[in-house]
Amino acid sequence: MTDIAIDIQDLRKTYGDLVALEGLSLAIAPGEVFGLLGPDGAGKTTTMRLLAGILAPSDGSARVLGMDVFREADGLKRRIGYMPQRFALYGDLTVAENLLFFANIYSVSRAERLKREAELLAFSRLEPFRDRLAMHLSGGMKQKLALACTLMHTPEVLFLDEPTTGVDPVSRREFWRILYTLVNQGVTLFLSTPYMDEAERCTRVAMLNRGRLVRCGTPGELKAGMRGMMLEVIADPMREAKARLTALPGVHDVQTFGERLHVRLDTADAEAAVTAALDGLTLVSLRRIAPGLEDVFNALASGEGPS
Amino acid sequence: MNLHRILRLMKKELIQVRRDRRILAFLFIAPVVQLFLFGYAVSTDVNHVAMAVLDEDRTAASRALIQRFTASGYFDQVAYLSGQAEIDTLLDAGRAQMVLRVPRGFSHDLSRGRGTEIQTLLDGTDSRKARVIEGYTNGVVRLYGSEILRARMQVLRARLPRLPAVDARVRVWYNPELKSVNFMVPGVLCMVLFLITMLMTSLAIVREKEIGTLEQLVVTPLSAGELMLGKTLPFLLIGLIEFVLTLLTAIFIFRVDVAGSIPLLFVLSALFLLTTLGLGIFISTVSKTQHEATLTGFLFFMPFILLSGFIFPVENMPVGIQWATYLIPLRYFLEIVRGIFMRGVGLEVLWPQVLVLAVFGVGILALAAARFSKRLG
Ligand SMILES: Nc1ncnc2c1ncn2[C@@H]1O[C@H](COP(=O)(O)OP(=O)(O)OP(=O)(O)O)[C@@H](O)[C@H]1O
Ligand SMILES: [Mg+2]
C-alpha cells in the first residue's frame, strides 16, 4: 500500500460541451478528513462519482488505495463506501433490515455482521429504533442510518457527498461525532459540503468553482492567503451602508451575514475610510475580524481569487 | 454471479411487495375483476337480435324459413315490414339490428330446384356483433337448406334404396355454447400475466432510481447481471403465482373448462414471461420516474391488447394490420393459451408459436439486459 489514500491526476469530466470537472489533481493521505467545497454546480458530485467508480472519466485518472477507480472498480468496491448526495434507504424496510441487506450485498459474514450491527446501532444511537420502518425515522436518523449502511462492510475510504445538507444543527454535530470516531479508527474521509463551519473541521480543503480547483490547503492556510483585511460593520440602515461601502475604493466585496456586513478591503487606514463613508448613518459597531473560510469562499465566488 | 447476493436481493424485493398494500390488493383483485369484466360484463355473446322481416314471397316456404330464425333462439322478430322503403328508417332508428328479406320467387325457385337467395341487412355499427349475426344467419340458412336437401333425398331414396344419406349440420366446435367467457378467460389470463410482470418489474427498478438507492447499489459489489436477476426473478415468481390464482378462479368460479394440459400451459407461460420481464427491464432503462414507467408500459400495453387478438380476432383485421400482429409476442402466447384451453392441443400443433415466442423472449431479454448493463456502467 502507498502512503497516498486518494491520488487524483488531471481528472476531467465533460458532458457534451459542458466541462463539469477540469483537470483536477489532488493527493490525500490516509486518515485525512478532506473537504471539497464549492457552490452549486461546481463539480463536487461529479468528483465524488468519479472517485466512487460510477462515472467514467473523460480524461486523467484516479487511484484509491493504489487501485484505479474505474478500471479496478470491482476490487475496490469492497474497500470503499459512498454515500450519495441524496442518501437513500429503503423506507419500507426496518432499520435492521436495511443494515442486513447492505451487509449481505457486501457478503459480510454473519459473525462480523452481528458485531458490526451492534457497534453501528450503538454509536448512531439507533438501537431503540431497530425495528422501525426507515420511512418513519426523523431526517437526522435517516441520515445516520444511511451512513451506517455504507459502513456495514467496514470501508477504508469513505466518500460522503454533502452528508449533512438539510439536517438540523444538533444532528449535524452528532453526525460529526460519528465521523471523528471513524477517523480515529483509521478511515480516510473525503466529503463535500456547502457549509463553511464543516469545512473548518477538515484537515484540508479544496475549493472548487465551475469545475476548476481554485485553492487547496488547510483551513488556516486558505484564510492566511486572503488578500486585504476583514472588517465587520453593523450599521443602520444596512442596505444604504452596503451600497456605500461597495462603492468605496479599495473594497473587494461586501457580504451580508444577518445584520452584519463583512467588508474585505485593502486600504491603508481602513477604519477611518469606512467611518467616513458611513457619515450620516448610525454606525453601531465596527471591528477588525479574522477572515473565516466563508470569506475566503466568497472572495473566490466573487471572481477575485486571493493572492 | 453470486447466487447468495441474488437471493438476498430477491428476498428484499419480496418483503417490499408484501408490505405494499396497494400492490397486494392489485395482485389479488385485478385478475378476478378482469375475469368478471371481460367474461361477463363485456359479454360478446349475441342473443335476442332484434330482427325485422320483409317477406315479399309470402309462401309456406318463406314462412318456414322465417320460423327457423325465430325458433333458433338468437333472433326476436320485432317488426313485419310491408315494403323496402321501411328498411332504412327502421335501421336508422336502431329499432332493428337486422332485416331479413325474402324476395319474391323464393319458394318458386326452391321448388324448381334452382338456387335462390335471401337478403339480410345488418346494422354494422358494432362490427363484431354484425359478424356474429352473420354467422348465425348462415347457420340457420344452411340448416334449412340441408333439411330441404334431406327431404328431397328421402324422396329419391324411396326410388333408389342404396343412395347414402347426406346429413349436413352446422356445429360449433371448441366452444359449443358460444359462451364468450370461454373465449375471454384465456385472454384475461395472458393479459394479467403480461401487465403485472412487465409493470411490476419496471416499477421496481425505476423506484430504486427515483429514491436514489440504485446509485447506492451500483457502488456495491452487485454486478449488473445479479442486479437484473435479483430484480426480475421475484416478479417471475409472482407472475406464476398470479397465473395459478387466475386459473383457479377461472376454473372454479367461472366454470371454464381447460381442454388441454395445465402443466404445459404453466411451462409455456414461464416462456412468455421472458418477453414481459425483458420489456419491464427495457422500460426501466428509458424511464426516470415511476410515472414515466407506467406511461411507457401502457404504450406497449395498448398495441399488445389491440393487435394480439385478445379482443378483435386477428382474422378480422385488415391485411396490413394482420402483418403488424406478427410483431406482437402476445399474439403467439394467446394462440397457445387458447389452443390449450379450448382445443386441447399440445406441442405437436403449437410448436411454431412456441418457437417464435422463444425467439422473441430471448431476443427482447438480451437486448434489454445489454441496455441495462450499459446504462449502469
Ligand atoms: N449527467 C449529467 N449530464 C449533463 N450535465 C451534468 C450531468 N451531471 C452534472 N452535470 C453538470 O455538471 C456540472 C457539475 O455538476 P455537479 O453535480 O458535479 O455539481 P455539484 O458541485 O455537486 O453541485 P450541487 O451543489 O448542486 O450538488 C453542473 O453544471 C451540472 O449541471
Ligand atoms: Mg452535488
XYZ file of C-alpha atoms and ligand atoms in Angstrom:
716
model
C 0.000 0.000 0.000
C 1.092 3.515 -0.750
C 1.020 6.359 1.707
C -1.435 8.157 -0.520
C -5.028 7.087 0.038
C -6.529 9.020 -2.847
C -4.371 10.040 -5.769
C -6.126 12.156 -8.387
C -4.313 13.154 -11.566
C -5.645 15.530 -14.193
C -9.126 14.159 -13.707
C -11.519 15.586 -16.266
C -15.164 15.056 -16.963
C -17.225 16.627 -19.705
C -20.907 16.277 -20.524
C -21.042 17.180 -24.178
C -19.774 20.751 -24.319
C -20.101 21.280 -20.602
C -16.898 20.830 -18.648
C -18.022 19.576 -15.248
C -14.508 18.959 -13.963
C -11.368 20.470 -15.427
C -8.057 18.683 -14.763
C -8.284 18.083 -11.036
C -5.126 16.852 -9.278
C -5.045 16.075 -5.565
C -3.174 13.743 -3.239
C -4.855 12.773 0.015
C -3.074 10.946 2.816
C -4.616 8.078 4.783
C -6.541 9.285 7.809
C -7.242 12.730 6.384
C -10.597 14.440 6.556
C -10.607 16.057 3.170
C -13.287 18.564 2.328
C -14.497 19.555 -1.113
C -16.019 22.998 -1.040
C -17.866 24.731 -3.805
C -21.089 26.414 -4.855
C -23.904 24.627 -6.684
C -22.754 23.092 -9.922
C -19.065 23.414 -9.002
C -18.460 19.749 -9.813
C -18.460 18.237 -6.322
C -20.853 15.416 -7.090
C -19.089 14.756 -10.369
C -15.807 14.346 -8.493
C -17.404 12.044 -5.928
C -18.995 9.835 -8.546
C -15.762 9.618 -10.481
C -13.904 8.569 -7.351
C -16.596 6.037 -6.411
C -16.151 4.427 -9.828
C -19.703 5.105 -11.012
C -18.708 7.563 -13.703
C -16.096 7.047 -16.416
C -13.577 9.907 -16.521
C -13.214 11.751 -19.825
C -9.520 12.052 -19.181
C -6.936 11.614 -16.430
C -7.064 9.002 -13.718
C -7.627 8.476 -10.039
C -6.319 5.791 -7.730
C -7.809 4.956 -4.376
C -5.808 2.683 -2.085
C -3.473 2.139 -5.026
C -6.194 0.869 -7.354
C -7.566 2.584 -10.435
C -11.063 3.721 -9.529
C -12.562 2.938 -12.885
C -10.581 0.023 -14.239
C -10.255 -1.818 -10.943
C -13.656 -0.760 -9.623
C -14.766 -4.305 -8.811
C -11.842 -4.962 -6.486
C -12.167 -1.537 -4.913
C -15.884 -1.648 -4.206
C -15.477 -3.728 -1.059
C -12.921 -1.326 0.374
C -14.709 1.974 -0.130
C -18.018 3.401 0.957
C -20.017 6.040 -0.871
C -22.972 7.974 0.389
C -24.660 9.821 -2.479
C -25.816 13.406 -2.119
C -29.391 12.231 -1.979
C -28.669 9.497 0.546
C -31.241 6.830 0.170
C -32.570 3.904 2.087
C -35.451 1.556 1.684
C -38.229 3.322 3.539
C -40.361 0.200 3.604
C -37.664 -1.833 5.330
C -36.853 -1.520 9.014
C -33.591 -0.122 10.333
C -32.290 -3.631 10.991
C -33.435 -4.885 7.591
C -31.644 -2.058 5.818
C -28.425 -2.890 7.648
C -28.867 -6.600 6.995
C -29.467 -6.015 3.302
C -26.298 -3.994 2.787
C -24.253 -6.430 4.876
C -25.500 -9.265 2.681
C -24.859 -7.478 -0.578
C -21.264 -6.948 0.579
C -21.099 -10.621 1.656
C -20.227 -9.706 5.238
C -20.011 -12.873 7.330
C -22.689 -13.484 9.897
C -20.398 -13.116 12.905
C -18.863 -9.930 11.526
C -22.311 -8.591 10.648
C -23.715 -9.070 14.142
C -20.704 -7.393 15.685
C -20.783 -4.519 13.219
C -24.525 -4.033 13.533
C -24.324 -3.791 17.312
C -21.447 -1.299 17.026
C -23.138 0.867 14.433
C -26.517 0.873 16.157
C -24.818 1.828 19.386
C -22.786 4.730 18.106
C -25.517 6.046 15.836
C -27.906 5.671 18.802
C -30.406 3.915 16.569
C -30.638 0.802 18.748
C -34.110 1.689 20.145
C -35.412 2.076 16.594
C -34.013 -1.057 15.039
C -37.464 -2.449 14.187
C -38.908 0.816 12.963
C -39.543 1.307 9.261
C -36.906 3.653 7.874
C -39.543 5.972 6.425
C -40.759 6.699 9.944
C -37.377 7.983 11.146
C -36.538 11.678 11.512
C -34.275 13.302 8.921
C -31.214 13.124 11.144
C -31.843 9.485 11.991
C -32.318 8.579 8.340
C -29.008 10.144 7.528
C -27.281 8.259 10.337
C -28.849 5.041 9.115
C -27.665 5.743 5.576
C -24.171 6.253 6.931
C -24.414 3.070 8.987
C -25.461 1.167 5.852
C -22.383 2.352 3.983
C -20.245 1.341 6.968
C -21.521 -2.241 7.327
C -18.622 -3.605 5.276
C -16.014 -1.535 7.164
C -14.682 0.573 4.258
C -11.187 2.041 4.453
C -12.057 5.145 2.453
C -15.402 6.869 2.755
C -16.862 9.278 0.212
C -19.662 11.465 1.534
C -21.433 13.844 -0.826
C -22.953 16.706 1.179
C -23.794 14.316 4.005
C -25.338 16.904 6.297
C -27.264 19.070 3.857
C -30.794 19.577 5.079
C -30.140 18.145 8.524
C -30.721 20.145 11.699
C -27.675 21.560 13.591
C -27.973 19.140 16.515
C -27.992 16.155 14.191
C -25.060 17.629 12.296
C -22.979 17.829 15.423
C -23.936 14.268 16.267
C -23.007 13.188 12.751
C -19.578 14.747 13.061
C -19.041 12.961 16.357
C -19.551 9.709 14.442
C -17.216 10.822 11.669
C -14.450 11.562 14.166
C -14.873 8.099 15.646
C -14.305 6.713 12.167
C -11.217 8.842 11.653
C -9.836 7.519 14.920
C -10.354 4.036 13.538
C -8.149 4.958 10.593
C -10.776 5.649 7.941
C -9.944 8.253 5.306
C -12.803 10.693 4.731
C -13.451 12.575 1.531
C -16.520 14.734 1.816
C -18.150 17.610 0.067
C -20.047 20.318 1.858
C -21.610 23.678 1.270
C -21.187 24.553 4.974
C -18.158 26.580 5.931
C -18.219 25.551 9.553
C -17.925 21.972 8.387
C -15.053 22.834 6.118
C -13.244 24.239 9.145
C -13.344 20.771 10.688
C -11.423 19.265 7.792
C -7.684 18.616 7.794
C -7.557 20.075 4.301
C -9.996 21.731 1.972
C -10.155 22.003 -1.806
C -12.194 24.844 -3.212
C -13.893 24.104 -6.482
C -15.565 26.622 -8.751
C -17.101 25.818 -12.146
C -15.143 22.600 -12.378
C -11.794 24.180 -11.529
C -9.719 23.762 -8.417
C -9.175 27.298 -7.145
C -7.483 26.676 -3.880
C -6.325 23.775 -1.747
C -4.825 23.702 1.722
C -5.559 23.552 5.425
C -8.324 25.913 6.532
C -5.625 28.032 8.215
C -3.549 28.296 5.057
C -6.540 29.333 2.998
C -7.501 32.051 5.418
C -3.950 33.304 5.662
C -3.848 33.538 1.877
C -6.635 36.090 1.806
C -5.716 39.426 0.335
C -6.555 42.528 2.372
C -8.259 42.686 5.741
C -11.741 41.994 7.030
C -13.966 44.458 8.833
C -17.233 43.638 10.458
C -19.678 46.531 10.227
C -23.064 46.897 11.874
C -24.835 49.980 10.628
C -28.346 51.293 10.133
C -29.929 51.327 7.586
C -27.967 48.313 6.440
C -28.860 48.479 2.748
C -27.634 52.021 2.401
C -24.439 51.118 4.284
C -23.807 48.177 1.989
C -24.308 50.297 -1.124
C -21.920 52.977 0.078
C -19.248 50.508 1.165
C -19.390 48.591 -2.100
C -18.700 51.830 -3.965
C -15.733 52.664 -1.725
C -12.327 52.434 -3.483
C -10.183 49.540 -2.240
C -13.160 47.404 -1.222
C -13.145 43.941 -2.821
C -16.520 42.779 -1.687
C -19.191 43.208 0.942
C -21.147 40.217 2.233
C -24.203 40.224 4.429
C -24.429 37.911 7.445
C -27.700 38.636 9.170
C -27.408 42.243 10.379
C -23.638 42.234 9.984
C -21.630 43.221 6.944
C -18.257 41.637 6.208
C -16.158 44.073 4.228
C -12.952 42.851 2.604
C -10.712 45.675 1.586
C -7.119 46.833 1.341
C -6.959 50.455 2.140
C -4.219 51.939 4.345
C -6.444 53.365 7.051
C -9.442 51.104 6.611
C -11.426 52.020 9.716
C -11.246 55.742 9.022
C -12.273 55.287 5.407
C -15.267 53.173 6.387
C -16.345 55.571 9.113
C -16.148 58.473 6.666
C -18.127 56.611 4.058
C -20.924 55.873 6.508
C -21.276 59.502 7.539
C -24.897 60.305 8.349
C -25.852 56.683 9.098
C -25.961 55.100 12.531
C -22.754 53.118 12.978
C -23.475 50.572 15.692
C -20.200 48.712 15.627
C -17.007 48.454 13.611
C -14.191 45.971 14.239
C -11.450 44.028 12.563
C -12.073 40.310 12.283
C -10.067 37.302 11.172
C -11.409 36.012 7.874
C -13.337 32.755 8.051
C -13.428 30.176 5.305
C -16.715 31.676 4.312
C -14.979 34.923 3.495
C -12.310 33.113 1.524
C -15.044 31.336 -0.323
C -16.990 34.491 -1.040
C -13.849 36.160 -2.269
C -13.454 33.244 -4.673
C -17.056 33.240 -5.719
C -16.990 36.972 -6.466
C -14.372 36.103 -9.052
C -11.369 37.660 -7.329
C -9.094 34.897 -6.141
C -6.933 35.549 -3.083
C -3.330 36.350 -3.922
C -22.650 -14.338 -10.462
C -23.121 -14.785 -6.771
C -26.262 -16.753 -6.039
C -26.299 -15.650 -2.437
C -26.441 -11.985 -3.348
C -29.198 -12.600 -5.904
C -31.269 -14.435 -3.307
C -30.781 -11.604 -0.814
C -31.939 -9.072 -3.353
C -34.971 -11.229 -4.196
C -35.831 -11.557 -0.560
C -35.674 -7.813 -0.077
C -37.891 -7.321 -3.098
C -40.497 -9.770 -1.830
C -40.542 -8.157 1.613
C -41.230 -4.831 -0.072
C -44.052 -6.273 -2.163
C -45.531 -7.879 0.925
C -45.530 -4.536 2.765
C -47.213 -2.668 -0.058
C -50.930 -2.997 0.497
C -51.839 -1.411 -2.806
C -49.741 -3.823 -4.805
C -51.067 -6.767 -2.825
C -54.625 -5.686 -3.466
C -53.824 -5.203 -7.120
C -52.289 -8.661 -7.330
C -55.241 -10.436 -5.814
C -58.142 -8.383 -7.038
C -57.104 -7.484 -10.579
C -57.418 -11.000 -12.017
C -60.876 -11.540 -10.573
C -62.124 -8.130 -11.658
C -60.782 -8.619 -15.148
C -62.219 -12.090 -15.412
C -65.547 -10.717 -14.371
C -65.379 -7.696 -16.656
C -64.302 -9.499 -19.766
C -66.021 -12.749 -19.005
C -69.467 -11.436 -18.178
C -69.966 -7.722 -18.125
C -68.425 -7.060 -21.526
C -70.072 -10.157 -22.844
C -69.560 -10.574 -26.523
C -72.323 -13.156 -26.687
C -75.007 -12.109 -29.113
C -78.548 -13.116 -28.243
C -82.010 -11.791 -28.936
C -81.060 -9.990 -32.125
C -83.861 -7.578 -32.982
C -84.951 -8.794 -36.408
C -87.389 -7.191 -38.841
C -88.889 -9.304 -41.563
C -89.761 -8.275 -45.100
C -91.471 -11.243 -46.647
C -92.096 -10.468 -50.299
C -92.695 -14.091 -51.156
C -95.457 -14.816 -48.664
C -95.495 -18.570 -49.178
C -95.322 -21.554 -46.876
C -91.627 -21.929 -47.713
C -90.777 -18.332 -46.802
C -92.752 -18.580 -43.572
C -90.945 -21.811 -42.727
C -87.591 -20.089 -43.208
C -88.603 -17.133 -41.056
C -89.836 -19.506 -38.415
C -86.397 -21.170 -38.410
C -84.879 -17.842 -37.494
C -87.190 -17.113 -34.616
C -87.029 -20.690 -33.335
C -83.208 -20.619 -33.199
C -83.340 -18.543 -30.027
C -80.900 -15.972 -31.397
C -83.446 -13.776 -33.164
C -86.518 -11.927 -31.933
C -88.889 -10.756 -34.595
C -89.658 -7.124 -33.765
C -91.356 -5.927 -36.948
C -93.058 -7.162 -40.048
C -92.449 -4.792 -42.932
C -94.665 -4.187 -45.883
C -92.146 -2.605 -48.253
C -88.451 -1.865 -48.829
C -88.969 1.791 -48.034
C -89.349 0.969 -44.372
C -85.952 -0.722 -44.055
C -83.869 2.435 -43.838
C -85.930 4.202 -41.217
C -86.027 1.074 -39.118
C -82.255 0.514 -39.149
C -81.558 4.231 -38.712
C -83.739 4.374 -35.645
C -81.906 1.363 -34.267
C -85.150 -0.465 -33.740
C -83.798 -3.500 -35.532
C -80.272 -4.841 -35.820
C -81.080 -6.930 -38.796
C -83.603 -7.085 -41.609
C -84.377 -10.406 -43.213
C -85.710 -10.010 -46.724
C -87.162 -12.990 -48.552
C -87.564 -11.944 -52.203
C -90.476 -12.786 -54.391
C -89.959 -16.092 -56.170
C -88.110 -17.712 -53.309
C -90.433 -20.646 -52.992
C -90.809 -20.916 -56.745
C -87.059 -21.205 -57.254
C -86.762 -23.715 -54.460
C -89.419 -25.993 -55.789
C -87.798 -25.852 -59.228
C -84.571 -26.932 -57.644
C -82.933 -23.671 -58.691
C -80.509 -21.797 -56.496
C -82.137 -18.968 -54.680
C -81.107 -16.349 -52.205
C -82.379 -14.315 -49.338
C -81.069 -10.962 -48.228
C -80.029 -9.858 -44.788
C -79.253 -6.264 -43.928
C -77.194 -5.698 -40.833
C -76.523 -2.754 -38.615
C -72.718 -2.735 -38.863
C -72.103 -0.182 -36.109
C -70.750 -2.914 -33.892
C -68.788 -4.829 -36.475
C -68.027 -7.621 -34.098
C -71.671 -8.163 -33.355
C -72.610 -7.884 -37.035
C -70.131 -10.625 -37.794
C -71.636 -12.865 -35.180
C -75.148 -12.244 -36.547
C -73.852 -13.053 -39.990
C -72.564 -16.334 -38.649
C -75.901 -17.174 -37.034
C -77.757 -16.314 -40.230
C -75.549 -18.595 -42.279
C -76.055 -21.345 -39.755
C -79.839 -21.061 -39.851
C -79.971 -20.867 -43.624
C -77.606 -23.777 -44.101
C -79.620 -25.874 -41.701
C -82.787 -25.010 -43.570
C -81.102 -25.833 -46.878
C -79.835 -29.134 -45.648
C -83.291 -30.097 -44.446
C -84.780 -29.405 -47.838
C -81.949 -31.435 -49.298
C -82.677 -34.256 -46.926
C -86.346 -34.197 -47.722
C -85.528 -34.428 -51.423
C -83.067 -37.226 -50.714
C -85.712 -39.148 -48.893
C -87.944 -38.942 -51.934
C -85.053 -40.083 -54.063
C -84.100 -42.858 -51.691
C -87.567 -44.321 -51.997
C -86.719 -44.915 -55.622
C -83.014 -45.747 -55.282
C -82.697 -47.529 -51.956
C -78.860 -47.586 -51.941
C -78.309 -43.868 -52.008
C -76.371 -42.790 -48.930
C -77.946 -40.211 -46.672
C -76.237 -36.852 -46.535
C -76.582 -35.078 -43.243
C -75.268 -31.574 -43.098
C -75.410 -29.942 -39.730
C -73.830 -26.743 -38.518
C -71.915 -27.419 -35.377
C -69.836 -25.046 -33.381
C -66.567 -26.578 -32.425
C -64.314 -25.834 -29.449
C -66.800 -23.592 -27.738
C -70.113 -25.382 -28.139
C -72.166 -22.956 -26.080
C -70.595 -19.952 -27.779
C -70.014 -18.526 -24.325
C -67.727 -15.548 -24.542
C -66.332 -16.328 -21.110
C -64.689 -19.387 -22.595
C -63.088 -17.267 -25.242
C -62.142 -14.370 -22.989
C -60.728 -16.176 -19.980
C -57.590 -17.401 -21.714
C -57.119 -13.847 -22.928
C -57.551 -12.388 -19.463
C -55.017 -14.878 -18.173
C -52.483 -13.675 -20.736
C -53.236 -10.046 -20.054
C -52.926 -10.355 -16.288
C -49.612 -12.123 -16.658
C -48.364 -9.615 -19.183
C -49.436 -6.480 -17.375
C -48.395 -7.481 -13.885
C -44.975 -8.842 -14.684
C -43.993 -6.097 -17.113
C -45.269 -3.249 -14.989
C -44.035 -4.549 -11.655
C -40.542 -5.259 -12.956
C -40.135 -1.842 -14.492
C -41.611 -0.084 -11.459
C -39.391 -1.997 -9.043
C -36.273 -0.898 -10.907
C -37.379 2.668 -11.579
C -38.422 3.143 -7.969
C -34.833 2.495 -6.882
C -33.754 5.080 -9.425
C -36.295 7.525 -8.109
C -35.435 7.202 -4.429
C -31.719 7.017 -5.239
C -30.940 3.560 -3.909
C -29.868 2.430 -7.362
C -26.821 4.687 -7.135
C -26.133 3.130 -3.765
C -26.421 -0.373 -5.238
C -24.094 0.458 -8.110
C -21.202 1.091 -5.710
C -21.734 -2.281 -4.029
C -20.184 -5.453 -5.443
C -23.543 -6.311 -7.078
C -22.954 -6.813 -10.804
C -25.435 -5.623 -13.417
C -26.404 -9.237 -14.099
C -27.014 -10.002 -10.438
C -28.992 -6.832 -10.048
C -31.171 -7.711 -13.022
C -31.807 -11.262 -11.871
C -32.493 -10.138 -8.333
C -34.981 -7.593 -9.601
C -36.768 -9.803 -12.152
C -36.924 -13.266 -10.586
C -39.288 -12.141 -7.804
C -41.727 -10.990 -10.448
C -41.347 -14.185 -12.422
C -42.381 -15.927 -9.237
C -45.244 -13.534 -8.581
C -46.333 -13.833 -12.208
C -46.581 -17.592 -11.943
C -48.460 -17.421 -8.648
C -50.768 -14.906 -10.268
C -51.224 -17.277 -13.174
C -52.257 -20.121 -10.895
C -54.628 -17.838 -8.984
C -56.325 -16.625 -12.135
C -56.546 -20.138 -13.494
C -58.133 -21.450 -10.306
C -60.623 -18.598 -10.272
C -61.483 -19.262 -13.904
C -61.973 -22.965 -13.331
C -63.762 -22.960 -10.000
C -65.684 -19.716 -10.054
C -66.258 -19.049 -13.734
C -66.579 -22.744 -14.598
C -64.311 -22.578 -17.579
C -63.040 -25.929 -18.809
C -59.425 -26.461 -19.750
C -59.336 -28.987 -22.551
C -55.565 -29.429 -22.684
C -52.593 -29.906 -20.389
C -52.289 -27.475 -17.486
C -48.596 -28.266 -16.838
C -47.849 -27.418 -20.463
C -49.766 -24.161 -20.046
C -47.659 -23.391 -16.998
C -44.342 -24.080 -18.686
C -45.216 -22.040 -21.747
C -46.354 -19.166 -19.537
C -42.905 -19.117 -17.985
C -41.552 -18.882 -21.521
C -43.803 -15.916 -22.213
C -42.508 -14.213 -19.063
C -39.081 -13.879 -20.699
C -40.712 -11.371 -23.029
C -42.603 -9.456 -20.350
C -39.658 -9.276 -17.956
C -37.435 -8.176 -20.828
C -39.907 -5.428 -21.677
C -40.036 -4.465 -17.999
C -36.255 -4.086 -17.890
C -36.294 -2.171 -21.146
C -38.928 0.230 -19.845
C -36.854 0.818 -16.727
C -33.930 1.913 -18.880
C -35.961 4.572 -20.675
C -37.882 5.929 -17.678
C -36.675 8.156 -14.885
C -39.781 8.088 -12.722
C -42.429 5.534 -11.857
C -44.930 7.754 -13.586
C -42.952 7.638 -16.811
C -42.555 3.902 -16.483
C -46.306 3.428 -16.132
C -46.984 5.562 -19.188
C -44.367 3.740 -21.231
C -45.856 0.480 -20.035
C -49.228 1.471 -21.442
C -47.543 2.418 -24.690
C -46.672 -1.262 -25.010
C -49.884 -2.469 -23.460
C -52.250 -0.875 -25.974
C -50.897 -2.419 -29.198
C -50.406 -5.686 -27.380
C -54.045 -5.806 -26.394
C -55.439 -4.478 -29.661
C -53.232 -6.410 -32.063
C -52.839 -9.710 -30.269
C -56.337 -10.933 -30.963
C -57.319 -10.503 -27.337
C -60.449 -8.549 -28.218
C -60.618 -8.478 -32.001
C -59.859 -11.709 -33.818
C -56.758 -11.320 -35.987
C -58.557 -12.863 -39.000
C -60.998 -9.963 -38.967
C -58.325 -7.278 -39.211
C -57.273 -5.553 -42.439
C -54.380 -7.364 -44.125
C -51.837 -4.627 -43.374
C -52.679 -4.733 -39.688
C -52.593 -8.508 -39.742
C -48.944 -8.275 -40.776
C -48.270 -5.990 -37.819
C -49.700 -8.562 -35.452
C -46.797 -10.873 -36.250
C -44.611 -8.445 -34.300
C -46.690 -8.801 -31.161
C -45.373 -11.619 -28.952
C -48.658 -11.713 -27.040
C -50.364 -12.868 -30.222
C -48.444 -16.149 -30.175
C -48.936 -16.675 -26.495
C -52.641 -16.048 -26.875
C -52.821 -18.632 -29.643
C -51.000 -21.063 -27.397
C -53.232 -20.433 -24.406
C -56.445 -20.567 -26.410
C -55.201 -23.667 -28.182
C -54.553 -25.463 -24.924
C -57.661 -24.129 -23.209
C -60.269 -24.554 -25.883
C -58.959 -27.079 -28.351
C -56.871 -29.172 -26.019
C -53.946 -29.274 -28.412
C -50.321 -29.699 -27.383
C -46.819 -29.005 -28.681
C -47.436 -31.135 -31.779
C -49.688 -28.325 -33.021
C -48.373 -25.322 -31.155
C -44.645 -25.729 -31.769
C -44.416 -22.908 -34.344
C -45.914 -20.414 -31.868
C -43.683 -21.731 -29.088
C -40.644 -21.303 -31.280
C -41.492 -17.724 -32.234
C -42.297 -16.876 -28.628
C -38.945 -18.275 -27.511
C -37.103 -16.231 -30.127
C -38.955 -13.077 -29.059
C -38.342 -13.781 -25.375
C -34.630 -14.430 -25.681
C -34.178 -11.540 -28.099
C -36.035 -8.946 -26.064
C -34.452 -10.062 -22.811
C -30.952 -9.990 -24.309
C -31.418 -6.520 -25.784
C -32.933 -5.156 -22.586
C -30.165 -6.709 -20.491
C -27.472 -5.234 -22.720
C -29.071 -1.811 -22.498
C -29.472 -2.112 -18.739
C -25.812 -3.069 -18.204
C -24.611 -0.252 -20.420
C -26.742 2.267 -18.572
C -25.388 1.195 -15.223
C -21.719 1.152 -16.268
N -25.473 13.718 -16.167
C -25.188 14.991 -16.466
N -25.396 15.454 -17.722
C -25.107 16.726 -18.047
N -24.611 17.626 -17.190
C -24.382 17.243 -15.926
C -24.659 15.901 -15.503
N -24.335 15.799 -14.191
C -23.884 17.009 -13.828
N -23.911 17.886 -14.855
C -23.467 19.279 -14.835
O -22.130 19.294 -14.391
C -21.910 20.405 -13.540
C -21.361 19.926 -12.215
O -22.396 19.239 -11.536
P -22.203 18.581 -10.095
O -23.439 17.820 -9.817
O -20.922 17.851 -10.053
O -22.133 19.871 -9.177
P -22.160 19.960 -7.577
O -20.971 20.707 -7.193
O -22.331 18.614 -6.990
O -23.444 20.859 -7.349
P -24.554 20.761 -6.183
O -24.103 21.640 -5.079
O -25.765 21.311 -6.879
O -24.702 19.345 -5.795
C -23.238 21.134 -13.418
O -23.219 22.214 -14.300
C -24.233 20.124 -13.836
O -25.339 20.733 -14.439
Mg -23.698 17.766 -5.843
